[in-house]
Amino acid sequence: MPRILIILSRILVILFTAVSNHNAWSVELLNVSYDPTRELYKAYNQAFIQHWQNETGEQLSINNAHGGSGKQARAVIDGLPADVVTLALAGDIDALNRYRPLIDKQWQTKRPNDSTPYTSTVVFLVRKGNPKHINDWDDLIKEGVEVITPNPKTSGGARWNFLAAWAYAKTQYGSDEQAQQFVSRLYQHAPILDTGSRSATISFVQRELGDVLIAWENEAYLALAEQGGEQLEIITPSISILAQPPVAVVDHVVDAKGTRKQAQAYLDYLYSDEAQHIIAKNYYRPINPTILSQYSIQFPPLKLVTIDEFFGGWQNVQKIYFDEGAIFDSIFEQINE
Amino acid sequence: MSAILSNKTVRIIPGFNLTLGFTLTYISIIVLIPLFCLFLYSTQLSLPGWIKLMSSKQFLIALSLSLTTSLASALLNSFIGLLFAWVLVRYRFCGRKLIDNCIDMPFALPTAVAGIALTAIYAKNGPIGQFFAFKIAYTPIGITLALLFVTLPFVVRTLQPVIADLPREQEEAASILGATPRQTFIYVILPAILPAWLTGFTLAFARGIGEYGSVVFIAGNIPYKTEILPLLIVTKLDQYAYEAASAIGICMLIMAFILLLIMNLIQRRLNRALTKVN
């Protein structure tokens, strides 16, 4: 099946190139991203198009595709001609080389901070007034608390949630066994597992399901902005995980389309002061420390662990926790025995 | 009927070779080649891999959940659909056309929209869900409900033309000969509509096994509890386990194929029995 898709995708790339050459006055870029960056890239694209025109006089048009991170990676693998990918996990970008070399293996060293221009973290969203007194991870496994989190098998965001809980339990209780026990109890408090971060947010906010939503910080702020802060509040736990959604140029596609220069500039500009402010306004944590400190009310400091230091990188994480028959599977097997 | 078929020189569409060629090409490109590739792809999974996948508890539970909920909804819909079809064909009343058109709505509506709407309505705080003491959304009851919604048109639309074609005279003759309404139904109407009824049931059942969009929102997706088979395929795909995903797809295809085959055989038996009686 992929072989046919590859051939089809080549045809698509050729057609796409033909079309973009035809309209030589306007270069098109496609940014394939994940779900909660809709608002961020809408604002950033405008800024970058303006910046690029001032610099080079070239008119750009930028298209964005959003969806679950894993699904988006699969679309690119199957031939979606993305110039740049801005996904939720490094693991999803690594997966691009699954069937053919789409991207330089060293992509993560190409830009500062492991190619991560912004970070986020995992926080709790609770009902106004915090009726169940949820202040830290331990409160999630108290009697009668229902936790809403998506399914780590289908959602990149849910994997961050899982790992954040694990990191807390391991630092608090010491061993991997106790961490697994804690996470297992946490999932016993989950009445449903949605397929994506957005649908989990909808379950919590609109269906009024559960007492606490484990959410990305930016997703939590967006939910708050939508509700006007009248029904919900954000709780920052003592320890969480440093979510590093990375960005990369898809070498195979930009070489075929001749858009390498523009695609690289598009990602490089994310590190500029203007972009870092846009990032902060869209509730992602900018990596520029001075700009981050300007938004310190929005981003209270907390202890953050990283995937590389705490878990030994995404490939390790995937293998140990989320692959077939790995820890996540065995947790649910255990729960249902 | 047989007289027309035996007259080989008269064909309604000219150029048998051309039309057959077109048919074969079309069906190859649209159906056969994609399905063949699916089969081809699943062969990349080794035999132990197949055995491990097919005997895993998660797969078996998802399989039985998918089968039982589809069976329940197909059975329920057979009776509800028969009732709908009967009323719509045999009675004239205000709003009949409207209801008739509504039956097709589940065909047209994106299933995900239906799923979200059903979940919103039948959730604990929903306009209908709040009146029930037990949980509907996020349980197998909710899954069955979503399947009921999606598969209703299959039964109604297969039964309608058959009921419309039923000769009234036979029923009248039966009642003149002293048959009770129940006897008329069992001995006169039921044999005539049974083949179409079975087709409707089978279509609904097969559709229910493969349904994803409407179910995934209302199911809750808890592994070993409310995880349906199509969701398992999607989770495999999201982990880049293409082989396992296509293997489960093949399983579902084979199940649907066997189901349709059995129903075809039963129908053929029935038709033969019925023509003998007549």
mmCIF file of N, CA and C in Angstrom, chain B residues 62-76 139-148 151 204-205 208-209 211 215 225-229:
data_model
loop_
_atom_site.group_PDB
_atom_site.id
_atom_site.type_symbol
_atom_site.label_atom_id
_atom_site.label_comp_id
_atom_site.label_asym_id
_atom_site.label_seq_id
_atom_site.Cartn_x
_atom_site.Cartn_y
_atom_site.Cartn_z
ATOM 1 N N ALA B 62 -12.269 -6.105 22.086
ATOM 2 C CA ALA B 62 -12.777 -5.127 21.120
ATOM 3 C C ALA B 62 -13.652 -5.825 20.084
ATOM 4 N N LEU B 63 -13.210 -7.004 19.657
ATOM 5 C CA LEU B 63 -13.969 -7.764 18.662
ATOM 6 C C LEU B 63 -15.344 -8.119 19.200
ATOM 7 N N SER B 64 -15.383 -8.647 20.433
ATOM 8 C CA SER B 64 -16.675 -9.078 20.952
ATOM 9 C C SER B 64 -17.573 -7.872 21.225
ATOM 10 N N LEU B 65 -16.964 -6.748 21.635
ATOM 11 C CA LEU B 65 -17.774 -5.545 21.849
ATOM 12 C C LEU B 65 -18.379 -5.077 20.522
ATOM 13 N N SER B 66 -17.542 -5.042 19.473
ATOM 14 C CA SER B 66 -18.032 -4.609 18.163
ATOM 15 C C SER B 66 -19.132 -5.541 17.673
ATOM 16 N N LEU B 67 -18.911 -6.859 17.840
ATOM 17 C CA LEU B 67 -19.897 -7.819 17.346
ATOM 18 C C LEU B 67 -21.211 -7.707 18.114
ATOM 19 N N THR B 68 -21.134 -7.654 19.448
ATOM 20 C CA THR B 68 -22.380 -7.653 20.217
ATOM 21 C C THR B 68 -23.166 -6.363 20.010
ATOM 22 N N THR B 69 -22.470 -5.219 19.990
ATOM 23 C CA THR B 69 -23.223 -3.973 19.809
ATOM 24 C C THR B 69 -23.820 -3.897 18.404
ATOM 25 N N SER B 70 -23.061 -4.358 17.378
ATOM 26 C CA SER B 70 -23.629 -4.318 16.026
ATOM 27 C C SER B 70 -24.794 -5.283 15.910
ATOM 28 N N LEU B 71 -24.640 -6.467 16.531
ATOM 29 C CA LEU B 71 -25.730 -7.438 16.457
ATOM 30 C C LEU B 71 -26.973 -6.887 17.139
ATOM 31 N N ALA B 72 -26.778 -6.313 18.327
ATOM 32 C CA ALA B 72 -27.921 -5.764 19.062
ATOM 33 C C ALA B 72 -28.603 -4.677 18.254
ATOM 34 N N SER B 73 -27.785 -3.772 17.678
ATOM 35 C CA SER B 73 -28.413 -2.673 16.939
ATOM 36 C C SER B 73 -29.063 -3.184 15.655
ATOM 37 N N ALA B 74 -28.447 -4.179 14.990
ATOM 38 C CA ALA B 74 -29.039 -4.702 13.755
ATOM 39 C C ALA B 74 -30.364 -5.396 14.063
ATOM 40 N N LEU B 75 -30.407 -6.170 15.179
ATOM 41 C CA LEU B 75 -31.644 -6.865 15.550
ATOM 42 C C LEU B 75 -32.749 -5.858 15.868
ATOM 43 N N LEU B 76 -32.393 -4.894 16.725
ATOM 44 C CA LEU B 76 -33.386 -3.877 17.098
ATOM 45 C C LEU B 76 -33.903 -3.138 15.871
ATOM 46 N N THR B 139 -20.905 4.054 27.418
ATOM 47 C CA THR B 139 -21.110 2.650 27.762
ATOM 48 C C THR B 139 -21.497 1.910 26.475
ATOM 49 N N PRO B 140 -21.533 0.566 26.511
ATOM 50 C CA PRO B 140 -21.987 -0.167 25.319
ATOM 51 C C PRO B 140 -23.399 0.243 24.886
ATOM 52 N N ILE B 141 -24.230 0.701 25.818
ATOM 53 C CA ILE B 141 -25.571 1.165 25.431
ATOM 54 C C ILE B 141 -25.450 2.345 24.482
ATOM 55 N N GLY B 142 -24.529 3.257 24.795
ATOM 56 C CA GLY B 142 -24.309 4.418 23.937
ATOM 57 C C GLY B 142 -23.826 4.002 22.561
ATOM 58 N N ILE B 143 -22.918 3.017 22.532
ATOM 59 C CA ILE B 143 -22.400 2.541 21.243
ATOM 60 C C ILE B 143 -23.548 1.984 20.409
ATOM 61 N N THR B 144 -24.385 1.150 21.051
ATOM 62 C CA THR B 144 -25.520 0.572 20.339
ATOM 63 C C THR B 144 -26.435 1.671 19.805
ATOM 64 N N LEU B 145 -26.627 2.688 20.602
ATOM 65 C CA LEU B 145 -27.480 3.806 20.206
ATOM 66 C C LEU B 145 -26.944 4.493 18.954
ATOM 67 N N ALA B 146 -25.631 4.753 18.946
ATOM 68 C CA ALA B 146 -25.020 5.398 17.775
ATOM 69 C C ALA B 146 -25.190 4.510 16.545
ATOM 70 N N LEU B 147 -25.027 3.203 16.748
ATOM 71 C CA LEU B 147 -25.168 2.281 15.615
ATOM 72 C C LEU B 147 -26.611 2.223 15.132
ATOM 73 N N LEU B 148 -27.556 2.306 16.079
ATOM 74 C CA LEU B 148 -28.975 2.334 15.697
ATOM 75 C C LEU B 148 -29.237 3.496 14.759
ATOM 76 N N THR B 151 -27.505 2.893 11.220
ATOM 77 C CA THR B 151 -27.913 1.775 10.365
ATOM 78 C C THR B 151 -29.409 1.736 10.064
ATOM 79 N N ALA B 204 -27.044 -3.760 7.870
ATOM 80 C CA ALA B 204 -26.934 -3.003 9.116
ATOM 81 C C ALA B 204 -25.844 -3.595 10.000
ATOM 82 N N PHE B 205 -25.815 -4.918 10.078
ATOM 83 C CA PHE B 205 -24.832 -5.610 10.915
ATOM 84 C C PHE B 205 -23.416 -5.324 10.413
ATOM 85 N N GLY B 208 -22.376 -1.829 11.045
ATOM 86 C CA GLY B 208 -22.124 -1.595 12.464
ATOM 87 C C GLY B 208 -20.729 -2.021 12.885
ATOM 88 N N ILE B 209 -20.256 -3.137 12.340
ATOM 89 C CA ILE B 209 -18.917 -3.616 12.707
ATOM 90 C C ILE B 209 -17.859 -2.604 12.291
ATOM 91 N N GLU B 211 -18.264 0.693 11.709
ATOM 92 C CA GLU B 211 -18.550 2.101 11.974
ATOM 93 C C GLU B 211 -17.543 2.705 12.956
ATOM 94 N N VAL B 215 -19.241 6.403 16.573
ATOM 95 C CA VAL B 215 -19.110 5.639 17.811
ATOM 96 C C VAL B 215 -17.982 6.171 18.691
ATOM 97 N N LYS B 225 -12.726 -2.116 27.850
ATOM 98 C CA LYS B 225 -14.103 -1.867 28.291
ATOM 99 C C LYS B 225 -14.961 -1.371 27.143
ATOM 100 N N THR B 226 -14.631 -0.202 26.610
ATOM 101 C CA THR B 226 -15.499 0.364 25.567
ATOM 102 C C THR B 226 -14.694 0.722 24.328
ATOM 103 N N GLU B 227 -13.726 -0.142 24.002
ATOM 104 C CA GLU B 227 -12.896 0.124 22.836
ATOM 105 C C GLU B 227 -13.405 -0.721 21.667
ATOM 106 N N ILE B 228 -13.832 -0.052 20.585
ATOM 107 C CA ILE B 228 -14.347 -0.811 19.437
ATOM 108 C C ILE B 228 -13.212 -1.176 18.490
ATOM 109 N N LEU B 229 -13.481 -2.131 17.626
ATOM 110 C CA LEU B 229 -12.464 -2.641 16.706
ATOM 111 C C LEU B 229 -11.887 -1.558 15.791
#
